[in-house]
PDB file of C-alpha atoms in Angstrom:
ATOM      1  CA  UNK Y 558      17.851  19.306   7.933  1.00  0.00           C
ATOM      2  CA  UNK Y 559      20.048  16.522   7.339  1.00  0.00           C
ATOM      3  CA  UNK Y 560      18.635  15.208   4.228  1.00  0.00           C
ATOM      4  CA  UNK Y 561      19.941  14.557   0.548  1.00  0.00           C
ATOM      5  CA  UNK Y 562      18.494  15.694  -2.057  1.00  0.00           C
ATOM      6  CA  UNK Y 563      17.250  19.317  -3.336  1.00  0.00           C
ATOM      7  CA  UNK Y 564      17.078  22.170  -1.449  1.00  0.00           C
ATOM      8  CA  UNK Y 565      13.529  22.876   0.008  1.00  0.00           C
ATOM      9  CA  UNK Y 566      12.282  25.502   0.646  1.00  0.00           C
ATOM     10  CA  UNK Y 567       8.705  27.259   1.791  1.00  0.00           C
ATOM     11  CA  UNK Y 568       8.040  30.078   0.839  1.00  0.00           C
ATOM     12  CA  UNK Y 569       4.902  32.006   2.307  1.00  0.00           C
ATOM     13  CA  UNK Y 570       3.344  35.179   2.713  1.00  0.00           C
ATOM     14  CA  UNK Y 571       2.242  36.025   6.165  1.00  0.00           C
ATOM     15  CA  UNK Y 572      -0.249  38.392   7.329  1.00  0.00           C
ATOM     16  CA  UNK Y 573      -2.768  40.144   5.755  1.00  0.00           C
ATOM     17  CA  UNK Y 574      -0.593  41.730   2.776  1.00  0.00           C
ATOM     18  CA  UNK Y 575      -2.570  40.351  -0.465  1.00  0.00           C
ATOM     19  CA  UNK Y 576      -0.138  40.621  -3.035  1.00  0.00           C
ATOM     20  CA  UNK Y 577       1.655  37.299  -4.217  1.00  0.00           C
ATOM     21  CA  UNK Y 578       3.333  38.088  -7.194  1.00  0.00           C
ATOM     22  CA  UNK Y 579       6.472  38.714  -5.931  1.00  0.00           C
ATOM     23  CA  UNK Y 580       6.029  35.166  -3.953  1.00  0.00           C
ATOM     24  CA  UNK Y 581       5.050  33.224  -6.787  1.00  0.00           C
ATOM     25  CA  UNK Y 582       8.066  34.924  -8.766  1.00  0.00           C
ATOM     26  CA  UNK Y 583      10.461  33.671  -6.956  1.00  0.00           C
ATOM     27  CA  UNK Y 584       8.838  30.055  -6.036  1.00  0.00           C
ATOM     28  CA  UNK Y 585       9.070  29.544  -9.460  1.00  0.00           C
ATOM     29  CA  UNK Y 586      12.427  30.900 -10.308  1.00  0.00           C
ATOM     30  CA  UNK Y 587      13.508  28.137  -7.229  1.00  0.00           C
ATOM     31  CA  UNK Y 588      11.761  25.698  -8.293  1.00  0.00           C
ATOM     32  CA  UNK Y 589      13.292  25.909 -12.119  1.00  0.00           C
ATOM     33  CA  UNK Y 590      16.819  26.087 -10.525  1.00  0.00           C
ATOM     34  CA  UNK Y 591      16.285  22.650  -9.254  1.00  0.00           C
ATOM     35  CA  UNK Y 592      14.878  22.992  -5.834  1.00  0.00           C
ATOM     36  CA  UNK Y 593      11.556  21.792  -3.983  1.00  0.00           C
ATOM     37  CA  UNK Y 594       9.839  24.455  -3.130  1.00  0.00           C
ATOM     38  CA  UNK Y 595       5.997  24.644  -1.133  1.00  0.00           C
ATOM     39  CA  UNK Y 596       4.123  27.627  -1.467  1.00  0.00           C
ATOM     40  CA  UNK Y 597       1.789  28.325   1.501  1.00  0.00           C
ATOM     41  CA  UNK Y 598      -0.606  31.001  -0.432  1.00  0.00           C
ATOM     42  CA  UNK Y 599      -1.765  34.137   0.973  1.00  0.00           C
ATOM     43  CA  UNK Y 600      -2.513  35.208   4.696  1.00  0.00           C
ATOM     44  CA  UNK Y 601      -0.873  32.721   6.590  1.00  0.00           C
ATOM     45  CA  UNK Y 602       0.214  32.942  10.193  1.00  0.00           C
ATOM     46  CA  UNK Y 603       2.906  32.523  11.454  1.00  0.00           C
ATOM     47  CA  UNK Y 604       2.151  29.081  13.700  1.00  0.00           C
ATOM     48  CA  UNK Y 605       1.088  27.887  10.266  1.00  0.00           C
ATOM     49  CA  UNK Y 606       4.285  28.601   8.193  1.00  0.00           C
ATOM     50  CA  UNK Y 607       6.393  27.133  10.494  1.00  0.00           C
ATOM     51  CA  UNK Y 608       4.281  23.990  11.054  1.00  0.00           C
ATOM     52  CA  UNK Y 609       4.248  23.976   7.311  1.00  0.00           C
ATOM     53  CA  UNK Y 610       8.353  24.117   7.198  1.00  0.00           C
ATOM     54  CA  UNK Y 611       8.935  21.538   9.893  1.00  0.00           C
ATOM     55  CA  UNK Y 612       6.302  19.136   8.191  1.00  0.00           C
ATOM     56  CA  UNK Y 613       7.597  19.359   4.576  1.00  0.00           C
ATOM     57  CA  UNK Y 614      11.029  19.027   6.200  1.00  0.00           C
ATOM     58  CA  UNK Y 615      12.076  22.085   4.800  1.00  0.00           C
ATOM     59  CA  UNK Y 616      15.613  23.612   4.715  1.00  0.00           C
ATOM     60  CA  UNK Y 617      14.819  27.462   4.423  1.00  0.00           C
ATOM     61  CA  UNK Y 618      11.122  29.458   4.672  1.00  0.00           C
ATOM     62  CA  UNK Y 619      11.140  32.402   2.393  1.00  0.00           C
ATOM     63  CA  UNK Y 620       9.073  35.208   3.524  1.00  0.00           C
ATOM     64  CA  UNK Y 621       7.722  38.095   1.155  1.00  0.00           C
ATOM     65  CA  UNK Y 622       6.410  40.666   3.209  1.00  0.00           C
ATOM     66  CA  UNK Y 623       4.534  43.727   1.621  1.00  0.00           C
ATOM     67  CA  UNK Y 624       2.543  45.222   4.580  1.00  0.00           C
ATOM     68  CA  UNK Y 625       4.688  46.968   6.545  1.00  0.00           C
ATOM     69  CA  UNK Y 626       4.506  44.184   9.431  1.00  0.00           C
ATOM     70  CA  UNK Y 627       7.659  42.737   8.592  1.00  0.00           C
ATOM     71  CA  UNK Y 628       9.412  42.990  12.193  1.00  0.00           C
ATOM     72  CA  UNK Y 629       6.769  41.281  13.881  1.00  0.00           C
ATOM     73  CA  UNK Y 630       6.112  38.465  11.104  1.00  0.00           C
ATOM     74  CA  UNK Y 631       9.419  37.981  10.992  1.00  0.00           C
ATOM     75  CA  UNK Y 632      10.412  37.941  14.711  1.00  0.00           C
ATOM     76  CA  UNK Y 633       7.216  35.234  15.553  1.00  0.00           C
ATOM     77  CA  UNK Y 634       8.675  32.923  12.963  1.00  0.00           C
ATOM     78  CA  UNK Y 635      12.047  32.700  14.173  1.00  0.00           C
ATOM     79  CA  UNK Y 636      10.557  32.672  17.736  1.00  0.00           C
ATOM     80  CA  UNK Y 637       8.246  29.357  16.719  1.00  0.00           C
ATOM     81  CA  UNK Y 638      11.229  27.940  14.908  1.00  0.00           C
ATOM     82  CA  UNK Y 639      13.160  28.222  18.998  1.00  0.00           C
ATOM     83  CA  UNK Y 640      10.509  27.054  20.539  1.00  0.00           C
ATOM     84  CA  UNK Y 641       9.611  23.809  18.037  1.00  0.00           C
ATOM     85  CA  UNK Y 642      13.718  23.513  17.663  1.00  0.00           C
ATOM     86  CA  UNK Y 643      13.835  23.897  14.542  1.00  0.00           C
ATOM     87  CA  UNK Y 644      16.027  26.655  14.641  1.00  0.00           C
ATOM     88  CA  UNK Y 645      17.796  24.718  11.523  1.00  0.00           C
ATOM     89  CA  UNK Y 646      15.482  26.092   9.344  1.00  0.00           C
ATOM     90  CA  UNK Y 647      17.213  29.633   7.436  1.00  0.00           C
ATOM     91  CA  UNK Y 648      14.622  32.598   7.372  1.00  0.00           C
ATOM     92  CA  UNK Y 649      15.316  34.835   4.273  1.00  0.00           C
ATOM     93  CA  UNK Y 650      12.524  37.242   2.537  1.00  0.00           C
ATOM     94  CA  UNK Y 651      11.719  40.450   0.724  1.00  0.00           C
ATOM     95  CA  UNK Y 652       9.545  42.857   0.019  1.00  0.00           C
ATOM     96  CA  UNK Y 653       8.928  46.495   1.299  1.00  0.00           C
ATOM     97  CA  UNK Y 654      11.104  46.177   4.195  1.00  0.00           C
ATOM     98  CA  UNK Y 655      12.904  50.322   4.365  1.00  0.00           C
ATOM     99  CA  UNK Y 656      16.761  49.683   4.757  1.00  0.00           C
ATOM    100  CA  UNK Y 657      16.856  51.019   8.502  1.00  0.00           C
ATOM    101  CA  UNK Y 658      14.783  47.859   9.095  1.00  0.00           C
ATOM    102  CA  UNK Y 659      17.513  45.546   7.874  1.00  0.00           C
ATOM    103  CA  UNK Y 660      20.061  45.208  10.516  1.00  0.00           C
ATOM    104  CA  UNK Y 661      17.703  44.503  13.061  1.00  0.00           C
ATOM    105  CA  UNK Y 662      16.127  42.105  11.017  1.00  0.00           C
ATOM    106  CA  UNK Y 663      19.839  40.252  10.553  1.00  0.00           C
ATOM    107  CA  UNK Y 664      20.080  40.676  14.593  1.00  0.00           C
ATOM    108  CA  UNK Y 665      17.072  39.019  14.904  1.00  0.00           C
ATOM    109  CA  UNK Y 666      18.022  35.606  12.745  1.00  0.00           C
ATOM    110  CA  UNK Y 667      16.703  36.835   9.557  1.00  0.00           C
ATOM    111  CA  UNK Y 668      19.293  35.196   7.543  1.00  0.00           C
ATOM    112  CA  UNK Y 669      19.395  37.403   4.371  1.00  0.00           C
ATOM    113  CA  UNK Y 670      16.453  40.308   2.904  1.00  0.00           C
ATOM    114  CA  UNK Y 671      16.107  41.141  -0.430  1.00  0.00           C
ATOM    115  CA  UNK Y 672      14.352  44.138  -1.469  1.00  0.00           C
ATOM    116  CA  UNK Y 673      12.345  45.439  -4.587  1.00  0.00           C
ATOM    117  CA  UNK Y 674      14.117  45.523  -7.992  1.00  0.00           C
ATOM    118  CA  UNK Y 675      16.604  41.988  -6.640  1.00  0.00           C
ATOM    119  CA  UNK Y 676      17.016  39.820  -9.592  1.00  0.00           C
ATOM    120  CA  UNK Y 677      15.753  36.278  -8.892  1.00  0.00           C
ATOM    121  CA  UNK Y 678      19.373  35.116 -10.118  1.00  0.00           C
ATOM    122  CA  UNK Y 679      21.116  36.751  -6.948  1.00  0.00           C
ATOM    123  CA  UNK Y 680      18.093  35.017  -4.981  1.00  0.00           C
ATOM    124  CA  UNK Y 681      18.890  31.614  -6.924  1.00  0.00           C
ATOM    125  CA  UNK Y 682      22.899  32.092  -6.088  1.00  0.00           C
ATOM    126  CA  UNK Y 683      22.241  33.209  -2.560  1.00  0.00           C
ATOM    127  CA  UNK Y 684      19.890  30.120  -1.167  1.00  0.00           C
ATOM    128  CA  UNK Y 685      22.147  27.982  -3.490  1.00  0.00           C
ATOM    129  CA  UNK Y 686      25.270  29.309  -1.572  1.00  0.00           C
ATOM    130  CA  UNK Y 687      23.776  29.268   1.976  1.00  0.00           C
ATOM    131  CA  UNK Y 688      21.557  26.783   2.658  1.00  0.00           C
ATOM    132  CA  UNK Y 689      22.477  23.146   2.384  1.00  0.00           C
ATOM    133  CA  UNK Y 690      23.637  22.170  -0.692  1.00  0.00           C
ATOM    134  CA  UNK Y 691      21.564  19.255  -2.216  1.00  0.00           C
ATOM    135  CA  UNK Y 692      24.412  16.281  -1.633  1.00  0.00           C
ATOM    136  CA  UNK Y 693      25.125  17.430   2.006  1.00  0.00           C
ATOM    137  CA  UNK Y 694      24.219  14.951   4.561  1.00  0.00           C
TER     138      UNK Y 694
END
């Protein structure tokens, strides 16, 4: 978003899915590779994960996404982040997401998925190789 300094990124889990494990996983594992990462908690909506990304001033929102509604979390988030332009802000996320459901994600703006049994390394490399790097203006 135009600012020095570590990569930020929120990570949030919309909906009504109540496991945060997997979240919390990989906040951490983020967060120890140097970045600044917010963690929303459970059950948020969408209107709130974006307001939370554009007021933290956030490069990237990762979403983990167990309960099947993964199409239409993910599509309203991308569809706030037109309408606040913010459409700076990189959507990536994981969870139970079946494969056929990738591609459309990726049409949609999703910018990467990662599915059960990703190592947080790859995770680490790939936000680390795609979204602003910390001394980029």
């Amino acid at each position: 978003m135009g600012v020095s300094g570590p990569i930020r990124v929120v990570v949030a889990k919309p909906g009504l899915d109540g496991h945060d494990r997997g979240a919390k996983v990989i906040a951490r594992a983020l967060r120890d590779a140097g970045m600044e990462v917010i963690y929303t908690g459970l059950h948020q909506t969408p209107e709130q994960i974006v307001d939370t990304a554009i007021q933290e001033d956030a490069d990237a929102i990762g979403l983990s996404i167990l309960s099947g509604a993964h199409m239409t979390l993910f599509a309203k988030v991308i569809e706030l982040l037109r309408d606040r332009e913010a459409e700076d802000i990189k959507v990536f996320g994981g969870g139970i997401i079946p494969e056929d459901d990738i591609a459309p994600l990726r049409e949609l703006g999703v910018a990467a998925i990662f599915t059960p049994g990703t190592s947080t390394t790859d995770v680490i490399t790939w936000v680390t190789d795609n979204i602003r790097h910390p001394a980029e203006a």
